[in-house]
Coordinates of C-alpha atoms in Angstrom, one line a residue:
X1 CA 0.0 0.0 0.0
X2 CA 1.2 3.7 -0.9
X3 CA -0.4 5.2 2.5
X4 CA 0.1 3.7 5.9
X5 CA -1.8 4.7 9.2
X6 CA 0.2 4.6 12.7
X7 CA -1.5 5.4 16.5
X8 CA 0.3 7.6 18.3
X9 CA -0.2 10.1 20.9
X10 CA 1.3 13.5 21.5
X11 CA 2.1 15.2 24.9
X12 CA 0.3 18.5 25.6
X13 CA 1.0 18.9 29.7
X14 CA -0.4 16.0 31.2
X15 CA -2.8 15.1 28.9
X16 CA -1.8 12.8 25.8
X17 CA -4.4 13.4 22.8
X18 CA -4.4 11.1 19.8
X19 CA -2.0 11.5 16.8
X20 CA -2.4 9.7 13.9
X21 CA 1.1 9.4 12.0
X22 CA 0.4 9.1 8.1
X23 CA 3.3 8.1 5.3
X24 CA 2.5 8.2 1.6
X25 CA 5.5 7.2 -0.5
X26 CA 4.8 8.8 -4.3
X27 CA 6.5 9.2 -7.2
X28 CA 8.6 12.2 -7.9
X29 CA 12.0 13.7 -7.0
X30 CA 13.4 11.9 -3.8
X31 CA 12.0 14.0 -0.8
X32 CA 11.5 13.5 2.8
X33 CA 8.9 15.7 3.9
X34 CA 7.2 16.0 7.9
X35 CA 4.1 18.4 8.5
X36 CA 1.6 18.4 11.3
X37 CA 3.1 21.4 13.3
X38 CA 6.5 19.5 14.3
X39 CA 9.0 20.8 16.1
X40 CA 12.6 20.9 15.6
X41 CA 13.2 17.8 17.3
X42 CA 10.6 16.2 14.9
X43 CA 12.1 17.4 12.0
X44 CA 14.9 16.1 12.5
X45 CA 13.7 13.1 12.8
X46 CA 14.2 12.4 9.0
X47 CA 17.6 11.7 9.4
X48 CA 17.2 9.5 12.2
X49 CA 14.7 7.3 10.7
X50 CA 16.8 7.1 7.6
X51 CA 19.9 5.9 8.7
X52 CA 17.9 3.4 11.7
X53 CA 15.9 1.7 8.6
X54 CA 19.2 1.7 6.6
X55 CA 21.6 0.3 9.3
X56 CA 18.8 -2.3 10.4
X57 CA 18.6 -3.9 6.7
X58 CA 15.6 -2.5 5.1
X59 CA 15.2 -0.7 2.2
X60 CA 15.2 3.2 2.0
X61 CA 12.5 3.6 -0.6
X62 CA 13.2 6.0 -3.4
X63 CA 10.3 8.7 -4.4
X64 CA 8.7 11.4 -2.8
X65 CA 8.0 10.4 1.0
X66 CA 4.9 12.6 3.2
X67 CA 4.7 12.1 6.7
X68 CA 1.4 13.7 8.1
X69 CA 1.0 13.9 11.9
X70 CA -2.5 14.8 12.3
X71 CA -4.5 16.6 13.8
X72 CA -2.1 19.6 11.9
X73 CA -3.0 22.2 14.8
X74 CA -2.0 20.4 17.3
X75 CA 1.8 20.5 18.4
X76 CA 4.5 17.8 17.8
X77 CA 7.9 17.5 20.2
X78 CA 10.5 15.1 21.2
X79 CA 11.7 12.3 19.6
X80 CA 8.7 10.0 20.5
X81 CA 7.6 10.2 16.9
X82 CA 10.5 8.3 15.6
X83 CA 9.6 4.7 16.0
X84 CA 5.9 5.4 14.0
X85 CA 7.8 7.1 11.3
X86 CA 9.6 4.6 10.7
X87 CA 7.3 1.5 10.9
X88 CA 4.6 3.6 8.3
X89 CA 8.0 3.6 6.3
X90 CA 8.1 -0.5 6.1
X91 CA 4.0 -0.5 6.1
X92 CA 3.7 1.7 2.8
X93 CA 6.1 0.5 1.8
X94 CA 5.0 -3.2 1.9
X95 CA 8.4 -4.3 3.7
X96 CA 5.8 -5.0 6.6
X97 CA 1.8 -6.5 6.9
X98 CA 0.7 -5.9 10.5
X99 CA -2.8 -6.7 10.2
X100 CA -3.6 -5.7 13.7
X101 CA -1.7 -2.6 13.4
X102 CA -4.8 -0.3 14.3
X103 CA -4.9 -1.7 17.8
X104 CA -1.6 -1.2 18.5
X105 CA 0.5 2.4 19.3
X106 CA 4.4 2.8 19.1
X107 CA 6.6 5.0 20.6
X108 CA 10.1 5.7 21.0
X109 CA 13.6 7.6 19.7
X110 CA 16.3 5.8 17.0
X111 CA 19.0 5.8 17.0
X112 CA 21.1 5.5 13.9
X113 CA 22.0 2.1 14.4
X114 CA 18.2 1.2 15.5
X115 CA 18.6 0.5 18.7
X116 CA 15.3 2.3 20.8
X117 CA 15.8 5.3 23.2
X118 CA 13.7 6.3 25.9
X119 CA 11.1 9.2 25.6
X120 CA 9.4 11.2 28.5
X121 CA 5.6 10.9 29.1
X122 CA 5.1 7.4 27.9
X123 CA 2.9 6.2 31.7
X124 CA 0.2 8.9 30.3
X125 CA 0.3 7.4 26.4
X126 CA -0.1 4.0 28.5
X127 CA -3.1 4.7 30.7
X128 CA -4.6 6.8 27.5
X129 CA -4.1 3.6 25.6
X130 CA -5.5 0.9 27.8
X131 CA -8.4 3.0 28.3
X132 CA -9.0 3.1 24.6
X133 CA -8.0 -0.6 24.8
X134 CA -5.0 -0.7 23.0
X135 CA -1.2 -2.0 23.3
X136 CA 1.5 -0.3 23.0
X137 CA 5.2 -0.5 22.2
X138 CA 7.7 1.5 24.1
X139 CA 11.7 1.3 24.5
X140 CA 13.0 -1.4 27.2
X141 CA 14.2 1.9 28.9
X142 CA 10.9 3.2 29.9
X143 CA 9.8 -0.2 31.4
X144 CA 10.8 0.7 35.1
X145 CA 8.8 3.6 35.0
X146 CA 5.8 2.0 33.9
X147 CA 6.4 -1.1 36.1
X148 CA 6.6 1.2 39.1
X149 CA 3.2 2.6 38.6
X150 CA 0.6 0.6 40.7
X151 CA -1.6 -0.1 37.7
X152 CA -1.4 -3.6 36.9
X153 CA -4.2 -3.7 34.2
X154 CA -2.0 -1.7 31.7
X155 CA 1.4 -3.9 32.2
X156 CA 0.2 -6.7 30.0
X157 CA -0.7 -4.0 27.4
X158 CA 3.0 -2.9 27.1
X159 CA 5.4 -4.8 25.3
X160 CA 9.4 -3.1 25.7
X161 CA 11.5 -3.8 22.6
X162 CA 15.2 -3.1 22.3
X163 CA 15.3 -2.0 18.1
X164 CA 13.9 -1.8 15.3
X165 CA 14.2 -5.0 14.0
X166 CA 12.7 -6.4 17.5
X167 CA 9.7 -4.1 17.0
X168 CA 9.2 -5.3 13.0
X169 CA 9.4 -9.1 14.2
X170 CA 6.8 -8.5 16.4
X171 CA 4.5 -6.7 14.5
X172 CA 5.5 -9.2 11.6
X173 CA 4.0 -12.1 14.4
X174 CA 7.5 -13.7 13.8
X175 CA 8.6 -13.2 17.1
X176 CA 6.5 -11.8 19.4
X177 CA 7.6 -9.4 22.2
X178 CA 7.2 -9.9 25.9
X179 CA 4.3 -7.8 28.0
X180 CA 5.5 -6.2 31.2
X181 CA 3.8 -9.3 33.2
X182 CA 6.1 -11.7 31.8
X183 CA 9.7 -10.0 32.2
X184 CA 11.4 -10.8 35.4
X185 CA 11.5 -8.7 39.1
X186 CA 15.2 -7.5 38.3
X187 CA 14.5 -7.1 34.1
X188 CA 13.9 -3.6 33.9
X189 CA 15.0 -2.2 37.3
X190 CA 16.0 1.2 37.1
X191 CA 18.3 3.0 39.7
X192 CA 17.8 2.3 43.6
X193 CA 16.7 5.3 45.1
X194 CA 18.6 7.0 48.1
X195 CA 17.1 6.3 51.1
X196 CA 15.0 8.8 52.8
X197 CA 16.5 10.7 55.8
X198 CA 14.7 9.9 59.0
X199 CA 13.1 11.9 61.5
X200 CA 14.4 9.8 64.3
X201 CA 18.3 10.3 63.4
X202 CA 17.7 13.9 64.9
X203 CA 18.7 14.0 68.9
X204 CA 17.2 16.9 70.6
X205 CA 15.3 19.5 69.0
X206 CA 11.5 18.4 70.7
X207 CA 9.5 21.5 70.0
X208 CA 10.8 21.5 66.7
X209 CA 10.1 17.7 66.1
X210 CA 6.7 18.1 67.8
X211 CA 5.5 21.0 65.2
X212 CA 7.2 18.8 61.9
X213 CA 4.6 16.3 63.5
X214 CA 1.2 18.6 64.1
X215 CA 2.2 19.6 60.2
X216 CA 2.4 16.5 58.4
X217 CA -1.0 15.3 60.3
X218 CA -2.5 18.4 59.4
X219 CA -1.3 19.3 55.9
X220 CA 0.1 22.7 57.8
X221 CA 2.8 24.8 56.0
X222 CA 5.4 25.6 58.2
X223 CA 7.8 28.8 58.9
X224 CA 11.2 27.9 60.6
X225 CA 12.9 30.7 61.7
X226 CA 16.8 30.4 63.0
X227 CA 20.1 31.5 63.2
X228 CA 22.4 29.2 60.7
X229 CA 23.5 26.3 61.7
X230 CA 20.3 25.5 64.0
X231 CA 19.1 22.6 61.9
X232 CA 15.9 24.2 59.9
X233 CA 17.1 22.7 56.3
X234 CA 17.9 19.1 58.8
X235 CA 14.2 19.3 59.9
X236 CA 12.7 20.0 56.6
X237 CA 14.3 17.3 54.7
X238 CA 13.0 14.3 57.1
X239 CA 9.0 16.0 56.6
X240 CA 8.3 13.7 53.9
X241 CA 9.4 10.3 56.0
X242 CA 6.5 11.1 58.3
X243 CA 3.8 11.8 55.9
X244 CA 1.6 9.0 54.8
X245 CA 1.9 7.2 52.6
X246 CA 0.6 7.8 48.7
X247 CA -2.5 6.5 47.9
X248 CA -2.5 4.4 44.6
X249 CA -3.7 7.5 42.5
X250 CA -1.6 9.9 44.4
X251 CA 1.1 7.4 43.3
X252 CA 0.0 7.6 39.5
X253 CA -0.1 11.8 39.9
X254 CA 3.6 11.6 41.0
X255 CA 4.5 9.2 38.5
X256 CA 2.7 10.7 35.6
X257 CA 4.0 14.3 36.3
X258 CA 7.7 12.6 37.0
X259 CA 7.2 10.9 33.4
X260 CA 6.3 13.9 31.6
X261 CA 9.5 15.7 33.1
X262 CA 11.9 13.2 32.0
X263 CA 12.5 11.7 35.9
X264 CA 11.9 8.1 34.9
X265 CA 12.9 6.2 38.4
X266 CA 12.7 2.7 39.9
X267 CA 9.8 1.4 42.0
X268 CA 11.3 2.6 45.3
X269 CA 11.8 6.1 44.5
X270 CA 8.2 6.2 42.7
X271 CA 7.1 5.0 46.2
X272 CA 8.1 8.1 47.9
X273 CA 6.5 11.5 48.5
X274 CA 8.5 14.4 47.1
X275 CA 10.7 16.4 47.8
X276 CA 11.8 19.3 46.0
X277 CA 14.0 21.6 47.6
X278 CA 15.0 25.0 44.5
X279 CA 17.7 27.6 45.0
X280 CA 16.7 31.0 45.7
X281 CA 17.7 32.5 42.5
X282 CA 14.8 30.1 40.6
X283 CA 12.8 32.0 38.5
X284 CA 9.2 32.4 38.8
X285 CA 9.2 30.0 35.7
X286 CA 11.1 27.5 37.2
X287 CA 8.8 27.7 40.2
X288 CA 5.4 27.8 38.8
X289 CA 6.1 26.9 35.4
X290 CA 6.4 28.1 32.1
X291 CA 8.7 28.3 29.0
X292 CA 8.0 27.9 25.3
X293 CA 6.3 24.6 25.6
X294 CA 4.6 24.9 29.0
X295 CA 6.4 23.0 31.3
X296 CA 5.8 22.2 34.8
X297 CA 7.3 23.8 37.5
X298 CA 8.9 23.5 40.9
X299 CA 5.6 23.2 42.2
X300 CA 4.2 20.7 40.1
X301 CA 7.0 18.5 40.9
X302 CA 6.3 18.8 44.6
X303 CA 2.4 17.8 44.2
X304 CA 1.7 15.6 47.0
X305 CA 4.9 16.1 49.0
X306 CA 6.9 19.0 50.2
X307 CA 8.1 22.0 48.7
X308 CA 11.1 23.6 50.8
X309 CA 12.0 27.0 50.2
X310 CA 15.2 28.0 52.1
X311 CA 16.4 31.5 52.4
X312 CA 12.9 32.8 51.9
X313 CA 13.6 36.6 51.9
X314 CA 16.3 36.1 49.1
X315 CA 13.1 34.4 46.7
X316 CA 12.1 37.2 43.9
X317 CA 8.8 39.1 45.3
X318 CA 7.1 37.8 41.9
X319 CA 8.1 34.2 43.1
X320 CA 6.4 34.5 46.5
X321 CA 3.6 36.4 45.3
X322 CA 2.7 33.6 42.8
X323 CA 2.2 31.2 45.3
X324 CA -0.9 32.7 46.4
X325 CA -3.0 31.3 44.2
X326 CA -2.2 27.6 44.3
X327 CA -1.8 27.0 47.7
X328 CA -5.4 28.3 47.7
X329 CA -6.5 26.1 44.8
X330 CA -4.1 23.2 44.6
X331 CA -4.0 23.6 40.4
X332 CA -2.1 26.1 38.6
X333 CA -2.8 26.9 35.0
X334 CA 0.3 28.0 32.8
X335 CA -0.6 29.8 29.5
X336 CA 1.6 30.8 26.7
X337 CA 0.4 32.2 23.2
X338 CA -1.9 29.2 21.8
X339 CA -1.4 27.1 24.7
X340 CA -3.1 26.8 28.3
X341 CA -1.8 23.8 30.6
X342 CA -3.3 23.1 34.1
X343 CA -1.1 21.6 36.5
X344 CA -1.7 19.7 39.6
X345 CA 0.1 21.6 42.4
X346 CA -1.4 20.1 45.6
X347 CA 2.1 20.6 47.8
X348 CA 3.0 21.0 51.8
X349 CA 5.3 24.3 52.0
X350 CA 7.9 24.3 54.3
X351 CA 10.0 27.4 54.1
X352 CA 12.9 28.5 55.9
X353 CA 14.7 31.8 56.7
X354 CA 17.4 33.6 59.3
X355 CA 15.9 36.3 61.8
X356 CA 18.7 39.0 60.5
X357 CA 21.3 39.2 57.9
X358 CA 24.2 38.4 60.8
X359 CA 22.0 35.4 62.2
X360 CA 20.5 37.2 65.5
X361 CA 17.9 36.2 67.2
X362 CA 14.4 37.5 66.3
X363 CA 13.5 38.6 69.5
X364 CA 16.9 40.4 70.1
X365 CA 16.4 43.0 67.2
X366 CA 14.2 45.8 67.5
X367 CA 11.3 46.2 64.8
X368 CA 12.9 49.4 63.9
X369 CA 15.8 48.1 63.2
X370 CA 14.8 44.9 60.8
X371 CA 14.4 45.6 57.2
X372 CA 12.0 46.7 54.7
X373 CA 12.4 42.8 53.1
X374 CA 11.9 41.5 56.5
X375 CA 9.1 43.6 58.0
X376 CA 7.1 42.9 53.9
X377 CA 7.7 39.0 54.4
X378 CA 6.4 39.0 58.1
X379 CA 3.7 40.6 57.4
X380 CA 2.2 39.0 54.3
X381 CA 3.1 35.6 56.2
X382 CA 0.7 36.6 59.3
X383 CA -1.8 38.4 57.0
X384 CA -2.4 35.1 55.4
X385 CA -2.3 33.0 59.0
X386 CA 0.7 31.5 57.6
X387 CA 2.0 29.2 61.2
X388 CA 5.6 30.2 62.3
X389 CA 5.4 27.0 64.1
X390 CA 9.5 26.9 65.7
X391 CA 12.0 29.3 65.9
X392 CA 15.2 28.5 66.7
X393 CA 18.0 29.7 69.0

């Protein structure tokens, strides 16, 4: 056949809508053409698929080739587009007969030898697929990811293949792949996760414990106040170790917004609530989210864990400002021109800061004396019943 049809999906946020990747192979001068609204990672795709199909002994075909990735308003990124490309290649081609192709979806990046790389996203294109009761093919490297989420319906629905040419014999029915549910404990582990400090390796420090306690039974934000050195950055990184533990959706929310970001993990750090701790000099785009494409932000990342600000006075006054609204809300939307993308941002702050520049105690400096910064941050922080629940000494 001249025109072949391949399910795909996109990645617009955390939502993954439908693309349907479409290769005619004509007559003409020889021509390697993408549209759909790709991006520069799509387009250069071409070469990719090229030298993948050529190194993995199949035939280039000569002629004018169109790949259409439709819907054409939607947009195209990443390299997840590869794999599809290349298998409507063999397909209209008539290198390959895959008569249950519309059933099945194929992701994944080539290399120029073949072999399969991982792409980001690929839990939401899974739970997307299974819904619409289809399987999908996806590189062995994104297997621990989708092993680790608790959502054994879809893991005999993903099959992990290593190449192209593992990918064709499957489709072929020569040599079928193997689901999710048949490789082995150890298969696809990715890297152990660091274990998670402990709130019990802290001697001393009861009032402080006691509040880091009312907090994570409450779902309280928390203010430490301190000289350096007093332990408030100690405290805030063992916060998560006593929360509870994820739920199974929670656990799909972290793993799907860990996915999308590229932060493919093993089972046990999947497991865990998180923990994001950004530098001061983040920008309110790296916080709440932003760029060109949308992307989520500090925030996002911290959805059903803990967000740790240290140094809070040194934050840019847009940064604090913006995080008005989602603690409120628990969502944040990020728009750019053409493009809207609501986030999850349900997060536990725990923020830290000194009492004066040369590390005094609160109560030893007189209001007059304590700056403009100070005085602002104070008072926005009591204006909103924000709990200064320890202050060190």
């Amino acid at each position: 056949m001249s025109v072949a049809r391949i399910q795909c999906r996109a990645q617009l946020g955390l939502v993954a809508p439908p693309v349907l990747v479409e290769v005619h192979l004509g007559s003409g001068l020889p021509t390697f053409s993408i549209v759909g609204l790709p991006a520069a990672a799509v387009k250069e795709s071409k070469e990719r698929v090229r030298s993948a199909l050529a190194n993995s002994g199949f035939e280039f075909p000569a002629g004018r080739i169109t790949v259409n990735l439709a819907p054409a308003d939607l947009p195209k990124d990443g390299g997840r587009f590869d794999l599809a490309v290349a298998i409507g290649i063999l397909v209209a081609s008539g290198q390959l007969s895959a008569p249950g192709l519309e059933r099945c979806e194929v992701y994944g990046e080539l290399g120029l030898s073949g072999e399969l790389r991982p792409a980001p996203g690929l839990l939401l294109a899974a739970v997307h697929a299974a819904a619409e009761d289809r399987v999908i093919v996806v590189p062995r490297a994104n297997a621990a990811e989708l092993r680790a989420a608790p959502l054994p319906a879809i893991h005999a629905r993903i099959f992990p293949a290593d190449d192209l040419g593992s990918v064709y014999a499957h489709l072929g029915g020569s040599l079928p792949l193997a689901d999710l549910t048949a490789l082995g404990p150890g298969a696809d582990a990715g890297p152990a996760a660091a274990s998670r400090p402990d709130l019990a390796d802290i001697v001393g420090q009861a009032p402080a414990k006691r509040a880091l306690v009312i907090a994570a039974a409450g779902g309280h934000s928390l203010l430490l106040i301190g000289p350096p050195g007093c332990g408030k950055s100690m405290l805030a990184q063992r916060l998560p170790g006593i929360l509870p533990p994820l739920s199974a959706q929670e656990h799909v929310e972290v793993a799907g917004i860990r996915s999308v970001c590229g932060m493919a993990s093993g089972a046990t750090a999947a497991d865990q609530r998180p923990f994001r701790a950004p530098h001061h000099t983040a920008s309110a785009s790296a916080i709440i989210g932003g760029g060109p494409q949308a992307r989520p932000g500090e925030i996002t990342l911290a959805h059903r864990g803990v967000l740790f600000l240290d140094e809070l006075p040194e934050y840019d006054r847009r940064v604090r400002e913006a995080l008005r609204e989602p603690l409120e809300s628990g969502v944040i939307a990020v728009t750019r021109v053409g493009l809207q993308c609501e986030y999850p941002a349900r997060f536990q702050l725990v923020a830290a800061m000194n009492p004066w520049s040369c590390g005094a105690h609160l109560q030893r400096v007189s209001r007059a004396k304590m700056t403009n910064l100070h005085l602002q941050m104070v008072e926005v922080l009591r204006s909103q019943k924000f709990p200064v629940a320890y202050r060190g000494g």
